[in-house]
XYZ file of C-alpha atoms in Angstrom:
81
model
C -100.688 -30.442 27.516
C -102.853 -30.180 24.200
C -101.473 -30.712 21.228
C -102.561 -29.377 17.496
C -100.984 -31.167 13.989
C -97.953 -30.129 13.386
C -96.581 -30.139 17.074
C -94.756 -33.501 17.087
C -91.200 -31.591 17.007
C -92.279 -28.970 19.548
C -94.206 -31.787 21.775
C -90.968 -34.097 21.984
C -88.419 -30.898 22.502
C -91.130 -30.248 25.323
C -90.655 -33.716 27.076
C -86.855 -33.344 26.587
C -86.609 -29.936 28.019
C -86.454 -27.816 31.341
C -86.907 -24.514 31.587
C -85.152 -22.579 34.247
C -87.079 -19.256 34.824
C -86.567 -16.449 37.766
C -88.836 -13.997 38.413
C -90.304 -11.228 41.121
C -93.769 -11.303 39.706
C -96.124 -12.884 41.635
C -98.715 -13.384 39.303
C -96.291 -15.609 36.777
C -96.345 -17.975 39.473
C -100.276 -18.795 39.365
C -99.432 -20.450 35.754
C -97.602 -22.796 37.450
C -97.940 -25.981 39.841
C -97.153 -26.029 43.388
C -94.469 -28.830 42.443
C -93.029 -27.132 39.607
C -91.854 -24.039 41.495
C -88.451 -23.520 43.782
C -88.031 -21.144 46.328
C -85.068 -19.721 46.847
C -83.832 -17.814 49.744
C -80.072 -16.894 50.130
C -78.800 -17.724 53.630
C -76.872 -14.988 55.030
C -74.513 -16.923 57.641
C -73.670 -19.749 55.213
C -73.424 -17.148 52.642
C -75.356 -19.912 50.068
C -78.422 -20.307 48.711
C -80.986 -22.423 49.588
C -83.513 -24.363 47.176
C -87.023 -25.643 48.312
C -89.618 -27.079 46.358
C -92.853 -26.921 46.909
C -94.991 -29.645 47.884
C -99.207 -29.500 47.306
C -99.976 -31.305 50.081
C -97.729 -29.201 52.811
C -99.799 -26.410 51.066
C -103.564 -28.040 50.970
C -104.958 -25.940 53.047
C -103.637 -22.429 51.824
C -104.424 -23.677 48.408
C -108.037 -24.407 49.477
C -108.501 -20.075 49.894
C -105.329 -18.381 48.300
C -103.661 -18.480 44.677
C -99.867 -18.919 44.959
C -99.276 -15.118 44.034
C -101.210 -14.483 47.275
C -99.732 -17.151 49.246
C -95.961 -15.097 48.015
C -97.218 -12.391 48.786
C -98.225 -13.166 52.395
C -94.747 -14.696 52.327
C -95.958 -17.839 53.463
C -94.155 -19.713 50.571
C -90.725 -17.721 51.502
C -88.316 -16.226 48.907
C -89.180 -13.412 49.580
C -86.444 -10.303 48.489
């Protein structure tokens, strides 16, 4: 994270606070690391959802040649509607 003068507030609020975001776009998802992101798939005979986050290293390999949109899109990362 950079930071210009002027950003202390918005720099602390930053380290305080987690953002919660849903989305179908694949693309959004490139901004982010592996780590950061949850999948989540809804499991029809528990009638729940389930949450998985991702891991880099499980995903070393596909990172090496694919972007995380294409790695969604492939569904290799799950979640999937």
């Amino acid at each position: 994270m950079t930071s210009t003068p002027g950003d202390g507030p918005n720099l602390a609020a930053s380290q305080k606070t987690q953002v919660l975001l849903a989305t179908q776009s694949t693309r959004l998802v490139d901004e982010f690391a592996p780590e950061n992101l949850l999948i989540v798939e809804r499991d029809e005979e528990k009638k729940c959802s389930l949450f998985r986050q991702l891991d880099r290293e499980q995903l070393k390999d596909w990172l090496d040649r694919y972007s995380l949109s294409e790695l969604w899109e492939k569904n290799v990362l799950g979640g999937q509607p």
